[in-house]
Coordinates of C-alpha atoms in Angstrom, one line a residue:
M1 CA 19.0 7.9 6.5
K2 CA 16.4 5.3 5.6
I3 CA 12.7 5.6 4.8
A4 CA 10.3 2.7 4.6
I5 CA 7.0 3.0 2.7
F6 CA 4.0 0.7 2.9
G7 CA 0.7 0.5 1.0
C8 CA -1.2 -1.3 -1.7
S9 CA -1.4 -0.7 -5.5
W10 CA -1.9 3.0 -5.1
T11 CA 1.7 3.1 -3.7
H12 CA 3.1 0.1 -5.5
G13 CA 1.9 1.2 -8.9
V14 CA 0.2 -0.9 -11.7
G15 CA 1.5 -2.4 -14.9
Q16 CA -0.9 -0.3 -17.1
V17 CA 0.7 2.9 -15.9
E18 CA 4.3 3.1 -17.3
Q19 CA 5.1 -0.3 -16.0
Y20 CA 4.5 0.2 -12.3
I21 CA 5.8 3.8 -12.0
N22 CA 4.6 5.1 -8.6
W23 CA 4.6 8.1 -6.3
P24 CA 7.5 6.7 -4.2
Y25 CA 9.6 6.9 -7.3
F26 CA 8.9 10.7 -7.7
F27 CA 9.3 11.1 -3.9
S28 CA 12.7 9.5 -4.0
Q29 CA 13.9 11.9 -6.6
K30 CA 13.5 14.7 -4.1
Y31 CA 16.0 12.9 -1.7
P32 CA 18.7 11.2 -3.7
E33 CA 20.9 10.9 -0.6
V34 CA 18.2 9.0 1.3
E35 CA 17.7 5.2 1.1
I36 CA 13.9 4.9 0.3
T37 CA 12.4 1.4 0.3
N38 CA 8.8 0.8 -0.9
Y39 CA 7.3 -2.3 0.6
A40 CA 3.9 -1.8 -0.9
V41 CA 2.2 -4.9 -2.5
A42 CA -0.8 -4.4 -4.8
A43 CA -4.1 -5.7 -3.5
S44 CA -2.7 -6.4 -0.1
S45 CA -4.5 -5.8 3.2
V46 CA -3.8 -3.3 5.9
L47 CA -3.0 -6.1 8.3
F48 CA -0.4 -7.6 5.9
Q49 CA 1.3 -4.3 5.5
I50 CA 1.3 -3.8 9.3
H51 CA 2.9 -7.3 9.6
Q52 CA 5.6 -6.2 7.1
M53 CA 6.2 -2.9 8.8
N54 CA 6.7 -4.6 12.2
L55 CA 9.2 -7.1 10.6
V56 CA 11.0 -4.2 9.0
K57 CA 11.2 -2.4 12.3
K58 CA 12.7 -5.4 13.9
Y59 CA 15.1 -6.7 11.2
N60 CA 15.7 -3.8 8.8
P61 CA 14.7 -0.6 10.7
A62 CA 14.2 2.7 9.0
D63 CA 14.4 6.3 10.4
L64 CA 11.0 7.2 9.0
Y65 CA 7.8 5.2 8.3
I66 CA 5.2 6.3 5.7
F67 CA 2.0 4.3 5.4
Q68 CA -0.7 4.5 2.7
I69 CA -3.8 2.9 4.2
T70 CA -5.7 0.7 1.9
R71 CA -9.4 -0.2 2.0
P72 CA -11.0 -3.0 4.1
E73 CA -12.4 -6.3 2.8
R74 CA -9.0 -7.7 1.9
F75 CA -7.1 -10.8 3.2
T76 CA -3.4 -11.5 2.4
Y77 CA -1.4 -14.6 3.3
W78 CA 2.0 -16.2 2.6
E79 CA 2.4 -19.3 0.6
P80 CA 3.6 -22.3 2.6
E81 CA 7.4 -22.5 3.0
S82 CA 7.7 -18.8 2.2
T83 CA 8.2 -15.8 4.5
F84 CA 9.0 -12.1 4.4
F85 CA 12.6 -13.0 5.1
N86 CA 13.1 -14.7 1.8
H87 CA 12.6 -11.3 0.1
L88 CA 14.7 -9.0 2.3
K89 CA 17.2 -8.3 -0.6
S90 CA 18.4 -4.9 -1.7
P91 CA 15.3 -3.6 -3.6
L92 CA 15.6 -1.1 -6.3
P93 CA 14.5 2.5 -5.5
N94 CA 11.3 2.1 -7.6
L95 CA 10.8 -1.4 -5.9
K96 CA 10.0 -3.4 -9.1
Q97 CA 12.6 -6.0 -8.0
Y98 CA 11.2 -6.4 -4.5
Y99 CA 7.6 -6.5 -5.8
Y100 CA 8.2 -9.2 -8.4
E101 CA 10.1 -11.4 -5.9
I102 CA 7.6 -11.0 -3.0
F103 CA 4.5 -11.4 -5.1
Q104 CA 5.4 -14.9 -6.1
S105 CA 4.9 -15.9 -2.5
V106 CA 2.0 -13.7 -1.4
R107 CA -1.7 -14.4 -2.1
C108 CA -4.0 -11.4 -2.0
V109 CA -7.7 -12.1 -1.6
T110 CA -9.9 -9.2 -2.7
P111 CA -13.6 -8.9 -3.7
P112 CA -12.9 -9.0 -7.4
L113 CA -11.5 -12.5 -7.0
V114 CA -15.1 -13.7 -6.4
T115 CA -15.9 -12.9 -10.0
Q116 CA -12.5 -13.9 -11.2
R117 CA -11.8 -10.4 -12.5
A118 CA -8.5 -9.9 -10.6
N119 CA -5.6 -10.0 -13.0
M120 CA -2.7 -10.6 -10.6
N121 CA -2.0 -13.9 -8.8
N122 CA -5.5 -15.3 -8.9
Q123 CA -4.7 -19.0 -8.9
Q124 CA -7.8 -21.1 -8.6
K125 CA -7.2 -21.9 -5.0
S126 CA -7.2 -18.2 -4.2
I127 CA -10.5 -17.8 -6.1
N128 CA -12.0 -20.7 -4.2
F129 CA -10.9 -19.3 -0.9
A130 CA -12.2 -15.9 -1.8
K131 CA -15.6 -17.3 -2.5
Q132 CA -15.8 -19.0 0.8
Y133 CA -14.2 -16.1 2.7
Y134 CA -16.7 -13.5 1.5
K135 CA -19.6 -15.9 1.9
I136 CA -18.8 -16.3 5.6
A137 CA -17.4 -12.9 6.7
N138 CA -19.5 -9.8 6.9
D139 CA -19.1 -6.1 6.5
E140 CA -19.3 -5.4 10.2
T141 CA -16.3 -7.7 10.9
F142 CA -14.4 -6.2 8.0
N143 CA -15.0 -2.7 9.2
L144 CA -14.1 -3.4 12.8
E145 CA -10.8 -5.1 11.8
W146 CA -10.0 -2.3 9.5
K147 CA -10.7 0.4 12.0
L148 CA -8.5 -1.3 14.6
A149 CA -5.7 -1.7 12.1
V150 CA -6.0 2.0 11.1
D151 CA -5.8 3.1 14.7
Y152 CA -2.6 1.0 15.0
V153 CA -1.1 2.5 11.9
K154 CA -1.9 6.0 13.1
E155 CA -0.1 5.4 16.4
N156 CA 3.0 3.6 15.0
T157 CA 4.0 5.5 11.8
D158 CA 5.5 8.9 11.2
F159 CA 2.9 9.8 8.5
C160 CA -0.1 7.9 7.2
F161 CA -2.8 8.8 4.8
L162 CA -5.7 7.4 2.8
Q163 CA -5.9 7.5 -1.0
T164 CA -9.7 7.4 -1.0
E165 CA -13.0 7.1 1.0
G166 CA -11.9 9.2 4.0
A167 CA -15.1 11.2 4.1
D168 CA -17.2 8.2 3.1
R169 CA -15.9 6.3 6.1
H170 CA -16.2 9.3 8.4
I171 CA -12.4 9.5 9.0
T172 CA -11.5 13.0 10.1
D173 CA -8.1 12.6 11.8
I174 CA -6.2 11.1 8.8
L175 CA -5.6 13.0 5.5
C176 CA -7.2 11.6 2.4
V177 CA -6.0 12.3 -1.1
E178 CA -9.5 12.1 -2.6
D179 CA -11.0 14.4 0.0
I180 CA -8.3 17.0 -0.6
L181 CA -8.4 16.9 -4.4
T182 CA -12.1 16.1 -4.7
R183 CA -13.3 12.9 -6.5
E184 CA -13.9 14.8 -9.7
K185 CA -10.2 15.9 -9.8
C186 CA -9.0 12.4 -9.0
K187 CA -11.0 11.1 -11.9
D188 CA -9.2 13.5 -14.2
W189 CA -5.9 11.9 -13.2
W190 CA -7.1 8.2 -13.3
A191 CA -5.1 6.3 -15.8
A192 CA -6.0 2.6 -14.9
G193 CA -9.1 2.1 -12.8
T194 CA -8.7 4.4 -9.8
H195 CA -4.9 4.5 -10.2
F196 CA -3.3 7.8 -11.0
G197 CA -1.1 8.5 -14.0
R198 CA 2.1 10.5 -13.9
E199 CA 0.5 13.8 -13.0
G200 CA -1.5 12.4 -10.1
L201 CA 1.5 10.4 -8.8
Q202 CA 3.7 13.5 -8.8
W203 CA 1.0 15.3 -6.9
V204 CA 0.9 12.5 -4.2
A205 CA 4.7 12.6 -4.0
D206 CA 4.5 16.4 -3.3
F207 CA 1.7 15.9 -0.9
V208 CA 3.7 13.3 1.1
D209 CA 6.8 15.5 0.9
N210 CA 4.9 18.5 2.3
N211 CA 3.9 16.4 5.3
V212 CA 7.3 14.7 6.1
R213 CA 9.9 17.2 4.9
D214 CA 10.5 18.7 8.3
M215 CA 10.9 15.3 9.8
I216 CA 13.4 14.3 7.1
N217 CA 15.4 17.5 7.5
A218 CA 15.5 17.0 11.3
K219 CA 17.0 13.6 10.9
L220 CA 19.5 14.4 8.1

C-alpha cells in the first residue's frame, strides 16, 4: 500500500525543529508496512501542491492521498529546464532527500520575500518578482484562487485539513488543527515561528491517523 502526503512547511518540517522532523515521520511509524511519501515543500502554494498531486496520481499513484492545505497569497514555480519528473526518485520516509533535491529547482514566492526575511531559496530574482507580484495582485484575487483550490482539494483527496485560520476564513467543512486545539494551545507547542515541536507534531500525526485509519485498514 502507498500513501502520498502533500502540504507546506507545517508538513515538510523546518530546519530549526530537529532538522526537519515532521508529522509524516511520526505517522509513518504507525504503519511500517506502508510506503508513505511526503511531497510537501515548505512555503509552496496550494496550486503547486495540487499540480504535484495530479502528477503523482498519473505517474506514481498512491492508494491514499492526504493533503494539508496551506494559506493563500503564495506563488510557486519551477526553474527553467527543471520539472517534477527530475525528482521522482525513491525518497526517504522522512522525505529529507526528496525535499533537498526538489527545492533546488522550485522557487516559492511568499509575502516575507518582499521584506527579504525569507530564509530559504530567496534569490534576488525571486525577491524582485515577489515585490512586483504583490504590488499588482490583490487580496480578492488571492482569496478567490485559494477558495477554488481548496474546493478542488476537498473533492480529490481522501483526507484534507488546515493547520490554521479555519475559523478566521469561515471554513466549516474542513477540519483545522488550530480550531480543534485552540490558538493558545498551539502557541504552547510552537518551536519555530508557528511550526510545532515534537509534541505538537506527534499530536498532528495522531489527528491524521484518527481520520484515515479506517481507510488504511480497508485497503490493507
